[in-house]
Coordinates of C-alpha atoms and ligand atoms in Angstrom, one line a residue:
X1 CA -43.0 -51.7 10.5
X2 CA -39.3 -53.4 11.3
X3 CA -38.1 -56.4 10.4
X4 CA -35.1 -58.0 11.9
X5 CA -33.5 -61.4 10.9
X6 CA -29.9 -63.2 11.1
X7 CA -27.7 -61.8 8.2
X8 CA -25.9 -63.7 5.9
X9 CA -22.0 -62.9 5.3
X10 CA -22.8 -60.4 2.2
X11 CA -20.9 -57.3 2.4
X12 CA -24.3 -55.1 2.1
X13 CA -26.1 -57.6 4.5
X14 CA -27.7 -55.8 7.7
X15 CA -29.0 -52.8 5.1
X16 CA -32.1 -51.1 5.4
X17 CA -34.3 -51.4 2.6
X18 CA -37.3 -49.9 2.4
X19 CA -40.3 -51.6 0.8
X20 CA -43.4 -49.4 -0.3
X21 CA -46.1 -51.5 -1.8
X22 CA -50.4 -51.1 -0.7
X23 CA -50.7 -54.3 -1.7
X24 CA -49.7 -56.6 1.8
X25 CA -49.3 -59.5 -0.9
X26 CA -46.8 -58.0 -2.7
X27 CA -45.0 -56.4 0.6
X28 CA -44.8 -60.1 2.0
X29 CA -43.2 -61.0 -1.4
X30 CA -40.5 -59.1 -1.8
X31 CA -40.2 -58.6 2.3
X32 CA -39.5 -62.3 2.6
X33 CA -36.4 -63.0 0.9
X34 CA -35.1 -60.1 1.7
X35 CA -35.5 -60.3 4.9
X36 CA -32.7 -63.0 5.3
X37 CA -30.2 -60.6 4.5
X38 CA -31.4 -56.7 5.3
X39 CA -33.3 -55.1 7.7
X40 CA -36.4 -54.4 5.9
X41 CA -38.7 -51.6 6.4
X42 CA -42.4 -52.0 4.9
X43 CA -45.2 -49.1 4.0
X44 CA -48.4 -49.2 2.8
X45 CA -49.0 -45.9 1.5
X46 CA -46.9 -42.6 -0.3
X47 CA -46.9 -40.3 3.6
X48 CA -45.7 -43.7 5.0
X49 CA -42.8 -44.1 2.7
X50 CA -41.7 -40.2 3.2
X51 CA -41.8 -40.5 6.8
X52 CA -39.7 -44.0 7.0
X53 CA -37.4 -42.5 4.3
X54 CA -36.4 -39.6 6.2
X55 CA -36.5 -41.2 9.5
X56 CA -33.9 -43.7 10.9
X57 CA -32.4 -46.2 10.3
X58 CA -32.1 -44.2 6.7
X59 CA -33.0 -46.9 4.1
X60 CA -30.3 -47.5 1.7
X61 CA -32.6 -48.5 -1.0
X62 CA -35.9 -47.9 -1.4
X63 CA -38.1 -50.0 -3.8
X64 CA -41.5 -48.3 -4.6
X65 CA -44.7 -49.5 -6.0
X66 CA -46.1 -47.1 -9.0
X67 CA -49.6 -47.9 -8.9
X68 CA -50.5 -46.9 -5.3
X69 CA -54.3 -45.2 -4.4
X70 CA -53.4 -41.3 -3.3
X71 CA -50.0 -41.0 -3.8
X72 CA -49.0 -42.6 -6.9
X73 CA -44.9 -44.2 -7.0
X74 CA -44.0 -41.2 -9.2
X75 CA -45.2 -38.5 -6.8
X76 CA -43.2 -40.4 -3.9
X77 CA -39.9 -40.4 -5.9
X78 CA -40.5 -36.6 -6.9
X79 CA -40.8 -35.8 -2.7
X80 CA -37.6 -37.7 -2.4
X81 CA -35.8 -36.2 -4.8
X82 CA -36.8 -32.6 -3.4
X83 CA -35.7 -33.3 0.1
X84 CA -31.8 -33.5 0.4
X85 CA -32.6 -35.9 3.2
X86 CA -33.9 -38.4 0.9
X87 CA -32.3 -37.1 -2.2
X88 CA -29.7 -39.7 -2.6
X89 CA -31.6 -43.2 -1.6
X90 CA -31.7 -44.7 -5.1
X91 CA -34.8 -46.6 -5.5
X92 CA -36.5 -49.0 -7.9
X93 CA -39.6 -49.0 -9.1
X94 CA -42.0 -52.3 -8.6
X95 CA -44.7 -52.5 -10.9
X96 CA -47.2 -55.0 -12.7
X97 CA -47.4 -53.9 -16.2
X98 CA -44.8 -52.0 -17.8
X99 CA -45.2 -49.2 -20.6
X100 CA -42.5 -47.8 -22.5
X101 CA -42.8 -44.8 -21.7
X102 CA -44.0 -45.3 -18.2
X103 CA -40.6 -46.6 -17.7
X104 CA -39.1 -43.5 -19.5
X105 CA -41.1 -41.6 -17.1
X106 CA -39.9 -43.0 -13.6
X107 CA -36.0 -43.0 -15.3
X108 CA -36.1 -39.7 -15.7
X109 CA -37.5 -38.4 -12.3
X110 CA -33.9 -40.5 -11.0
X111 CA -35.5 -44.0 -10.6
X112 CA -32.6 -46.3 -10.8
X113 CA -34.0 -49.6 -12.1
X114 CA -37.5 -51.6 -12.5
X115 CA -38.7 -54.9 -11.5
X116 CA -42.0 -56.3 -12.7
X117 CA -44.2 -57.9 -10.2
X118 CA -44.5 -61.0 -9.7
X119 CA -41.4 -60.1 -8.7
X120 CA -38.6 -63.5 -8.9
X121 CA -36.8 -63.7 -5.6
X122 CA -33.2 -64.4 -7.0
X123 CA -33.2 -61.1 -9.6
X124 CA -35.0 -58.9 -6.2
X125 CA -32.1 -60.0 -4.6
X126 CA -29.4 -59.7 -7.1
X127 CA -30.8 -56.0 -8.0
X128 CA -30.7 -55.2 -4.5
X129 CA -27.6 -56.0 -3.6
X130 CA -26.2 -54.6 -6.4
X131 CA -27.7 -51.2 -6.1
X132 CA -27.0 -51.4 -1.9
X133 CA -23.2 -51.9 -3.0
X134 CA -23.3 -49.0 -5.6
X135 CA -24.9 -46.5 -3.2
X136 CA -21.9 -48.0 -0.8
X137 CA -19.4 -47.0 -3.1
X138 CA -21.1 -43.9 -4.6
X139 CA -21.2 -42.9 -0.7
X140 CA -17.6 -43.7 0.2
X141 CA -15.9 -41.8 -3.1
X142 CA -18.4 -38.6 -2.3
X143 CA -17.2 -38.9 1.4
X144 CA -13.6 -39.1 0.3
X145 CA -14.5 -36.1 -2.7
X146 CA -15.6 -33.9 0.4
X147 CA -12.4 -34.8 2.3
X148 CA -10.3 -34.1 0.1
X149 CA -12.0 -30.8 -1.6
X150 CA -11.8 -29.8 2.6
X151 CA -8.3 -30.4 2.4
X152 CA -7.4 -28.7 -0.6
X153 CA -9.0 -26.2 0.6
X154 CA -7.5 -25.7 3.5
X155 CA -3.8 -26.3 1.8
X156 CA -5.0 -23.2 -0.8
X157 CA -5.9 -21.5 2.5
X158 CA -2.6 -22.0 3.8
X159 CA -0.5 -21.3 0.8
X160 CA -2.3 -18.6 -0.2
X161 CA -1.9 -17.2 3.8
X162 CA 2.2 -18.0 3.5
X163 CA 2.3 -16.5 0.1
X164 CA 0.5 -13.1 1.6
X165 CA 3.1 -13.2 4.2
X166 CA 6.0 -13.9 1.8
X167 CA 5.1 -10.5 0.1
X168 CA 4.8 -8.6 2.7
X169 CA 8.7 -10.0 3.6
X170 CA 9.6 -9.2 0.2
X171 CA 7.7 -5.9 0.3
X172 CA 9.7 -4.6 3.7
X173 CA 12.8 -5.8 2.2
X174 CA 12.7 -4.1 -1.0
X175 CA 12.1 -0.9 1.7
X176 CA 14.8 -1.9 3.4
X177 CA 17.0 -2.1 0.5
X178 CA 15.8 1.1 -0.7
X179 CA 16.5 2.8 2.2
X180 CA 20.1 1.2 3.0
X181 CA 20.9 2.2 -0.8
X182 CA 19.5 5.7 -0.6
X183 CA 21.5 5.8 2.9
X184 CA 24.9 5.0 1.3
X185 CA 24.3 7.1 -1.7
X186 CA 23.8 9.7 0.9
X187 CA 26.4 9.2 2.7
X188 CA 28.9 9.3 -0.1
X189 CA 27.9 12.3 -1.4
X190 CA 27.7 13.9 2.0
X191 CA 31.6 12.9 1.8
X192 CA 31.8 14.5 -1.7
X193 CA 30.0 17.7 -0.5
X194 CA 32.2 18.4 2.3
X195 CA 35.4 18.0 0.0
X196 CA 33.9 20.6 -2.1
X197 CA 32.5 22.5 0.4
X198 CA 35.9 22.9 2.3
X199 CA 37.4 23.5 -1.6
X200 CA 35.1 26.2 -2.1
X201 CA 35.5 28.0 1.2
X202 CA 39.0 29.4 1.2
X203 CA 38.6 31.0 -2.5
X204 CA 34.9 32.1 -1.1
X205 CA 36.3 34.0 1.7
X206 CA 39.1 35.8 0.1
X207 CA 36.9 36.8 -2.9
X208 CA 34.4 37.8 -0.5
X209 CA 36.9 40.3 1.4
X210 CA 38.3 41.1 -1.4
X211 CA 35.0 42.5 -3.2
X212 CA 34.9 44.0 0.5
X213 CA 38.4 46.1 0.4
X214 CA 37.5 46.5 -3.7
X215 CA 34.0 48.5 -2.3
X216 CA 36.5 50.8 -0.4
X217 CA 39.4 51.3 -2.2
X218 CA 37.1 52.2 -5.2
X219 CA 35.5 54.8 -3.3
X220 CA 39.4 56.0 -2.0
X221 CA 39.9 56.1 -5.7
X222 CA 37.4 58.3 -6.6
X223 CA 37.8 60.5 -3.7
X224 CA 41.2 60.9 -5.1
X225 CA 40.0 61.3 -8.9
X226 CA 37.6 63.8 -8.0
X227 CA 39.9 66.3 -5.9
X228 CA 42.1 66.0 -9.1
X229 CA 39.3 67.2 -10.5
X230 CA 38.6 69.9 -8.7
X231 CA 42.6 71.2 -9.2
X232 CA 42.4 70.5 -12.4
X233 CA 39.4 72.8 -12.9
X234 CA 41.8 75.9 -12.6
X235 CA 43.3 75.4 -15.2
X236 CA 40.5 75.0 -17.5
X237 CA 42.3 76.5 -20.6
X238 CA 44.7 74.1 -21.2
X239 CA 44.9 71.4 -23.7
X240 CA 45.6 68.8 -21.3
X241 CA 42.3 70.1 -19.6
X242 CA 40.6 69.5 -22.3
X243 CA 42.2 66.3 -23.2
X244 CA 40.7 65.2 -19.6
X245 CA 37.6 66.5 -20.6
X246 CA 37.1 64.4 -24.0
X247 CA 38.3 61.3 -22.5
X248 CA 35.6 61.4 -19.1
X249 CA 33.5 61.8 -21.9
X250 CA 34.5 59.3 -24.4
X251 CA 34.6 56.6 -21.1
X252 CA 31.2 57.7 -19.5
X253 CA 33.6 59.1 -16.6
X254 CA 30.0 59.9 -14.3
X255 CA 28.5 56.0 -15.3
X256 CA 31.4 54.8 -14.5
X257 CA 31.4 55.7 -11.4
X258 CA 27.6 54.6 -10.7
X259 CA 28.3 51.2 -12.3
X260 CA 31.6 50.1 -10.6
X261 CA 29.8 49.9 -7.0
X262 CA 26.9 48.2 -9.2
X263 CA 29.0 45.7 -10.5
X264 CA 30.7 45.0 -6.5
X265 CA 27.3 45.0 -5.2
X266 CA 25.8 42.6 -7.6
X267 CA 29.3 40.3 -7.0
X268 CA 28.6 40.5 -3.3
X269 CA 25.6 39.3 -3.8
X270 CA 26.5 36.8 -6.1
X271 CA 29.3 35.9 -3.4
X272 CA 27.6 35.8 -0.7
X273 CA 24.7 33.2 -2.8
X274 CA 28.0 30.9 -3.3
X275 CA 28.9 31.4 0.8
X276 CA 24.9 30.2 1.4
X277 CA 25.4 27.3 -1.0
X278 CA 28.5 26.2 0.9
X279 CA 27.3 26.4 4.3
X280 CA 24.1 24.2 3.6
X281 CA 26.6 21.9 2.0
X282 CA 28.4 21.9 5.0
X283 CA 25.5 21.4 6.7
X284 CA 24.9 18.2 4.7
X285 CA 27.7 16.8 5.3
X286 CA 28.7 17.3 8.9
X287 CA 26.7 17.8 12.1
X288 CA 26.6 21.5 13.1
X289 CA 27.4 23.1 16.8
X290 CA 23.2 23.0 17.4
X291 CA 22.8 20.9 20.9
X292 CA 21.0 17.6 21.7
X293 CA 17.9 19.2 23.8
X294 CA 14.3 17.8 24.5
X295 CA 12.6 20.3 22.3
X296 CA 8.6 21.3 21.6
X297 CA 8.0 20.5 18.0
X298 CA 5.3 22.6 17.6
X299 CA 7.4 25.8 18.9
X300 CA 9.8 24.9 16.7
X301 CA 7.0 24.5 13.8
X302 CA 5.6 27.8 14.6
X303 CA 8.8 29.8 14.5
X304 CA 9.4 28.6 11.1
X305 CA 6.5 29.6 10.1
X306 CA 6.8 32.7 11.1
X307 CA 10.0 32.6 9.1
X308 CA 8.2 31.5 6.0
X309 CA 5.4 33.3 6.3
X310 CA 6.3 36.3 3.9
X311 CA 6.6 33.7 1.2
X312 CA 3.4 31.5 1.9
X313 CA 0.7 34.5 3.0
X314 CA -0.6 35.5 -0.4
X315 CA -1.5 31.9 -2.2
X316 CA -1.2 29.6 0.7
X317 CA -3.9 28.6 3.5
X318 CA -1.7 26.6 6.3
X319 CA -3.7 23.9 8.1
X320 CA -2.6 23.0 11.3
X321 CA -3.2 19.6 13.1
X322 CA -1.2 19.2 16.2
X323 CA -1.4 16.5 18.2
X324 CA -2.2 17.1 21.6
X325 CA -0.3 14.6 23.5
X326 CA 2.8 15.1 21.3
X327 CA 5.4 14.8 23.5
X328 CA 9.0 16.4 23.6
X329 CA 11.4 14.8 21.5
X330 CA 15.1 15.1 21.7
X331 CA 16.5 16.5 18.7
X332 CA 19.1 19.1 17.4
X333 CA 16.0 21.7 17.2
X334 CA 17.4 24.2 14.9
X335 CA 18.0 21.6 12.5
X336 CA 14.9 20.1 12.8
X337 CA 13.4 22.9 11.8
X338 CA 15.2 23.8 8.6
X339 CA 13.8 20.7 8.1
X340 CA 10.5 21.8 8.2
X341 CA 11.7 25.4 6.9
X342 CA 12.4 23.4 3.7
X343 CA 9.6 21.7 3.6
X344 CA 7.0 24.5 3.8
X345 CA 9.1 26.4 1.4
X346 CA 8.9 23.3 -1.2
X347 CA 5.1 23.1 -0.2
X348 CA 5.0 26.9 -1.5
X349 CA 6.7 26.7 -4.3
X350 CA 4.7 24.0 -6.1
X351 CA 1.6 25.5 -5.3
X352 CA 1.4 28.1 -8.5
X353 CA -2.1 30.1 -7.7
X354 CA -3.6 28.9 -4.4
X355 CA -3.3 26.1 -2.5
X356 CA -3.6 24.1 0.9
X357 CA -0.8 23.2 3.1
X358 CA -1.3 21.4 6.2
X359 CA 1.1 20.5 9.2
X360 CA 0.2 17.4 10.7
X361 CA 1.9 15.9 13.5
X362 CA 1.2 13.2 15.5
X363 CA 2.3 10.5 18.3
X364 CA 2.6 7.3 16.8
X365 CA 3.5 5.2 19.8
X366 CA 5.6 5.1 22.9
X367 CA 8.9 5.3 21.0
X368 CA 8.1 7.8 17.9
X369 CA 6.4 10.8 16.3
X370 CA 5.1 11.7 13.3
X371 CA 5.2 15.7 11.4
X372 CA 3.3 15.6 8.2
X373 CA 3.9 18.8 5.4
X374 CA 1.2 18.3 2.8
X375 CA 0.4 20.5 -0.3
X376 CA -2.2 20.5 -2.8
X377 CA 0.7 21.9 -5.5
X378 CA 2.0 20.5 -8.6
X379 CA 3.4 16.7 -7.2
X380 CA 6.1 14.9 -7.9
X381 CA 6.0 12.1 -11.5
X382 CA 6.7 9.2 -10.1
X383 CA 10.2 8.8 -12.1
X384 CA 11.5 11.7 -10.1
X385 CA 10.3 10.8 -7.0
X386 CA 13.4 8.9 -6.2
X387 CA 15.6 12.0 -7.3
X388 CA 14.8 14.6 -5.0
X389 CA 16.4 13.8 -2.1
X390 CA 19.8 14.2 -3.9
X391 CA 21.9 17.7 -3.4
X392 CA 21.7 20.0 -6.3
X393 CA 18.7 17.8 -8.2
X394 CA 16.2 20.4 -8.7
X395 CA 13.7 21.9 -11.0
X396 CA 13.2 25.0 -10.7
X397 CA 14.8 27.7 -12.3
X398 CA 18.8 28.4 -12.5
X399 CA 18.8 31.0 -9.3
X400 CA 15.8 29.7 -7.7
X401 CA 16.8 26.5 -5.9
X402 CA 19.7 25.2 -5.4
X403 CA 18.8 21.6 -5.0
X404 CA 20.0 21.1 -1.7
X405 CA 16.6 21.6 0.7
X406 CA 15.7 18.0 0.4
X407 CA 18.9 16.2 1.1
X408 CA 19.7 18.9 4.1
X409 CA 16.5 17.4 5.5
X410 CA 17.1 14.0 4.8
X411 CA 20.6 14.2 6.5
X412 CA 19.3 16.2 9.7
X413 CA 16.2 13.2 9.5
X414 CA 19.0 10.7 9.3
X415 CA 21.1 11.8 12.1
X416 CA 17.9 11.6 14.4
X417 CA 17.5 8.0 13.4
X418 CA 14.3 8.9 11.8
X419 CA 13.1 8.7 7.8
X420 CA 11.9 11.1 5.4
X421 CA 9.3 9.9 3.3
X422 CA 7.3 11.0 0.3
X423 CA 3.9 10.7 -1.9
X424 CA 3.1 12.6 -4.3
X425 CA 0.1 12.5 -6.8
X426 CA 0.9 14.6 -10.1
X427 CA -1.6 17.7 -10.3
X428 CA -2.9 17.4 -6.6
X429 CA -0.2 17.4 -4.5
X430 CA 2.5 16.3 -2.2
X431 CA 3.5 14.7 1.3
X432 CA 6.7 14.3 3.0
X433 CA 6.5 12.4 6.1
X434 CA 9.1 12.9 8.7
X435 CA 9.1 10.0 11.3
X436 CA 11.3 10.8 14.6
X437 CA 12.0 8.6 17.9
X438 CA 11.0 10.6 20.3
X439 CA 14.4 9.8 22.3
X440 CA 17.2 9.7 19.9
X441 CA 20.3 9.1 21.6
X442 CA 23.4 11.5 20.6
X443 CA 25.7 8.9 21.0
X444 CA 24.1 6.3 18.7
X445 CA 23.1 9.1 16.5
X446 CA 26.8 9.0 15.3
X447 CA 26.7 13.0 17.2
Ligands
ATP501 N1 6.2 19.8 -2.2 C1 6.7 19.6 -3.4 N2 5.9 19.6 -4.5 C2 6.5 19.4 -5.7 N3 7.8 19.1 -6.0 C3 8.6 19.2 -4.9 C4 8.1 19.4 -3.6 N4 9.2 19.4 -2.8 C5 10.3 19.1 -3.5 N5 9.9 19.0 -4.8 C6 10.8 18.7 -6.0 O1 12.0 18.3 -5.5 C7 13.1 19.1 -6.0 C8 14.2 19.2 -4.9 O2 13.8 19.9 -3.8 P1 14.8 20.6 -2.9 O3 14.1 21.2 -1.8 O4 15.9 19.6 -2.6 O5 15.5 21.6 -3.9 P2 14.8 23.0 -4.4 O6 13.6 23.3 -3.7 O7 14.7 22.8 -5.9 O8 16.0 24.0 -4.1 P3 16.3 24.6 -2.7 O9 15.5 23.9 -1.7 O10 17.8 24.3 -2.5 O11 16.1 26.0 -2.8 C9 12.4 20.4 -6.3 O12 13.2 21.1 -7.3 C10 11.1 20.0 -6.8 O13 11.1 19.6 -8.1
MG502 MG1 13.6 23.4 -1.6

C-alpha cells in the first residue's frame, strides 16, 4: 500500500520508508506522522515486507515489527540481509516489550536501532530522519569509493600499460646500442686487420717463394753433393776419403738429407696457414671481387655442405627445414656461404660425440629472410657470448681455430645490411640467426 502526502523542506523528505507492522493500529501510528514528510510504504506480514523491499520505489529505511504471526521481525531482517538487493536498507526494529538480549539479538543480525511501541511521534521522526540521512551519506561516500577505486584502477591500468611500453623502448634501445657498439668495434678492428693483413702479406709472399726456390736449390745441392760422391768413391783409399766418410757420419749425412725437405715441407705448411689467416683477414676487412647476384640460398646451403660434409658425417645428423616460398635474395653468394661454411663448421666442432644440427631458413616478410644453424653441442656461457664475434677470440686449441670464422660472418652479414644473432644454452646447444633483406642494395651496402 502507497502513501503519498505534501513534503516538508527536510533534506531526506520524499523518502520511502517502509513500515512492516500486523497490527493495522500500530501501522496507522507510526504511518501517520510520517507520512507528512516520506512516502510511506505499509505491510502486514514478513512475504509482504520482502516483496515491497526489493521492489520499487526501494525503501530507504525499513522499520520492522519483531512479534509478527509466521514470519517473525528477526527472520525478515535475516532475508534482507541475504539478498544484496535489500542488504543495505538499514532498518529498526518496532517492538512492545524489550529484553536484553532480544535487543542483542536483532543488533547483531544488522538491525540499526529500536523503538518501543507505543511508539512517540517526535523520537519516530527524529530516528528516521536521522538514519534516512546516514544511509544518504553512507550511499554517497560508497558511490564516490566505487568511483574512485574505478579510477584508480583504470590510472594503474594505464600506467602500468605506459610503463610496459617504456620497457620495451628501453629494451630495443639497449639492442640498438648493442648493435651500434658491436658495429663500431667491428669496424675498427676490420681497419686494424687490414693494416696487418697488408703488413703481413709482403714478408708472407717472399718467405713463401723463398721456402719454394729453398725446396729446389736443396735438391740442386744434393744432386751436386751426391755426384761428388760418386767421384770421390774412386778414391776410397785416401785419408781425405775417409775424412768424408767420418764426418757424413758424425752429421747423419743420409737423415740429413730426409729431414731438410721435412723441415721445408712442414714450413710450407706452416706458411701457407699464415697466407690462409691473412686472406680471411682481408676478407674481414674489405669486400672481396664476389658479385652482387640474386642467388638461391638453399643451393648455396647445399654446396657448403657438401664442403663440410667430411668433417660433420661421422657425429653429426643435419636437419634440414627449408622454406618453400624462400625467395631469391641478392647477396655476394660466395660470401654468404662462408658464412654458413663457418657456421656448420662451429656447429661441428662443439658437438664432442653426437649431435643434431639443423638448417632452418625461412621468409619472414616481404622485405627479409631468415637461415637458422642450430646445434645440440656444448653452447656458449653467457659471459662469452658477447666475445665471439671478435677476430682471433677463440677457444679451441692453438692450431685449431683461428678465431676469425665468426667475425668473417658478421662482416659479410653486415655488408648485406642484415644481423647475426646468437643463443646459446650451456650443455645443449647453440643458434646463430642470420637475418637478410632479401633485396640489399650494393650501393647502400657501402659495395
Ligand atoms: N656453435 C657453437 N657452439 C659453441 N661455441 C661456439 C659455436 N660457434 C662459435 N663458438 C665459440 O666461438 C668462438 C669463436 O668462433 P669462431 O668461428 O670465430 O672461431 P673458431 O671457430 O674458434 O676458429 P675458426 O673459425 O677461425 O677456425 C669459438 O672458439 C667457440 O668458442
Ligand atoms: Mg669457427
Amino acid at each position: 500500500m502507497v502513501q503519498t502526502a505534501e513534503f516538508t523542506d527536510s533534506p531526506v523528505a520524499g523518502a520511502t520508508i517502509l513500515v512492516v507492522d500486523d497490527s493495522r493500529i500500530t501501522q496507522l501510528a507510526v504511518r501517520a506522522p510520517l507520512e507528512r514528510e516520506y512516502r510511506v510504504l505499509c505491510a502486514a506480514s514478513g512475504e509482504e515486507a520482502l516483496a515491497l523491499a526489493a521492489g520499487e520505489p526501494r525503501p530507504e529505511l525499513i522499520l520492522l515489527d519483531v512479534m509478527m504471526p509466521g514470519m517473525d521481525g528477526y527472520e525478515v531482517l535475516r532475508r534482507l540481509r541475504d539478498n544484496p538487493e535489500t542488504r543495505d536498507i538499514p532498518v529498526i526494529f518496532i517492538t512492545a516489550l524489550l529484553e536484553e538480549d532480544e535487543e542483542a539479538n536483532g543488533l547483531q543480525l544488522g538491525a540499526v536501532d529500536y523503538l518501543i511501541k507505543p511508539v512517540r511521534a517526535s523520537i519516530l521522526l527524529a530516528r528516521v530522519r536521522n538514519h534516512v540521512e546516514l544511509k544518504r551519506n553512507r550511499d554517497l561516500l560508497r558511490g564516490q569509493n566505487r568511483r574512485l577505486e574505478a579510477h584508480v584502477a583504470e590510472r594503474t591500468r594505464s600506467l602500468h600499460a605506459a610503463l610496459q611500453e617504456q620497457q620495451l623502448l628501453n629494451q630495443r634501445l639497449e639492442e640498438a646500442q648493442r648493435h651500434l657498439l658491436q658495429s663500431e668495434k667491428m669496424a675498427a678492428l676490420g681497419q686494424l686487420a687490414a693494416g696487418i693483413a697488408h703488413e703481413i702479406n709482403n714478408p708472407v709472399s717472399f718467405v713463401n717463394s723463398n721456402l719454394g726456390s729453398l725446396d729446389t736449390q736443396l735438391r740442386d745441392l744434393l744432386e751436386i753433393v751426391r755426384a761428388g760422391e760418386l767421384a770421390a768413391a774412386r778414391a776410397t783409399d785416401t785419408r781425405e776419403y775417409a775424412d768424408y766418410q767420418r764426418l757424413k757420419r758424425e752429421k747423419e749425412f743420409d737423415y740429413l738429407c730426409d729431414d731438410l725437405f721435412q723441415i721445408v715441407a712442414e714450413s710450407k705448411e706452416g706458411i701457407e696457414r699464415v697466407r690462409r689467416i691473412v686472406t680471411d683477414l682481408k676478407g674481414f676487412s674489405r669486400a672481396s671481387d664476389d658479385a652482387w647476384a640474386w642467388a638461391d640460398l638453399h643451393a648455396g646451403i647445399e654446396s657448403t655442405l657438401n664442403i663440410v660434409w667430411n668433417e660433420l658425417k661421422y657425429k653429426c645428423a643435419v636437419h634440414k627445414h627449408y622454406a618453400a616460398d624462400l625467395p631469391r635474395v641478392r647477396c655476394l653468394p660466395s660470401e654468404l656461404n662462408q658464412v654458413v661454411m663457418n657456421l656448420l663448421v662451429n656447429a661441428g666442432q662443439a658437438i664432442e660425440s653426437q649431435g643434431e644440427i639443423t638448417i632452418e631458413t625461412t621468409r619472414l616478410d616481404g622485405e627479409r629472410v631468415m637461415i637458422r644453424v642450430s646445434d645440440t653441442g656444448q653452447g656458449i656461457p653467457a659471459e662469452r657470448l658477447e666475445k665471439i664475434f671478435e677476430p682471433f677470440y677463440t677457444t679451441k686449441p692453438v692450431g685449431q681455430g683461428t678465431g676469425l670464422g665468426l667475425s668473417l660472418a658478421w662482416n659479410i652479414v653486415a655488408k648485406h645490411r642484415g644481423r647475426i644473432e646468437v643463443d646459446s644454452r650451456l650443455g645443449q646447444g647453440t643458434r646463430f640467426t642470420v637475418t637478410l633483406p632479401i633485396d640489399a642494395q650494393p650501393e647502400q651496402a657501402g659495395v
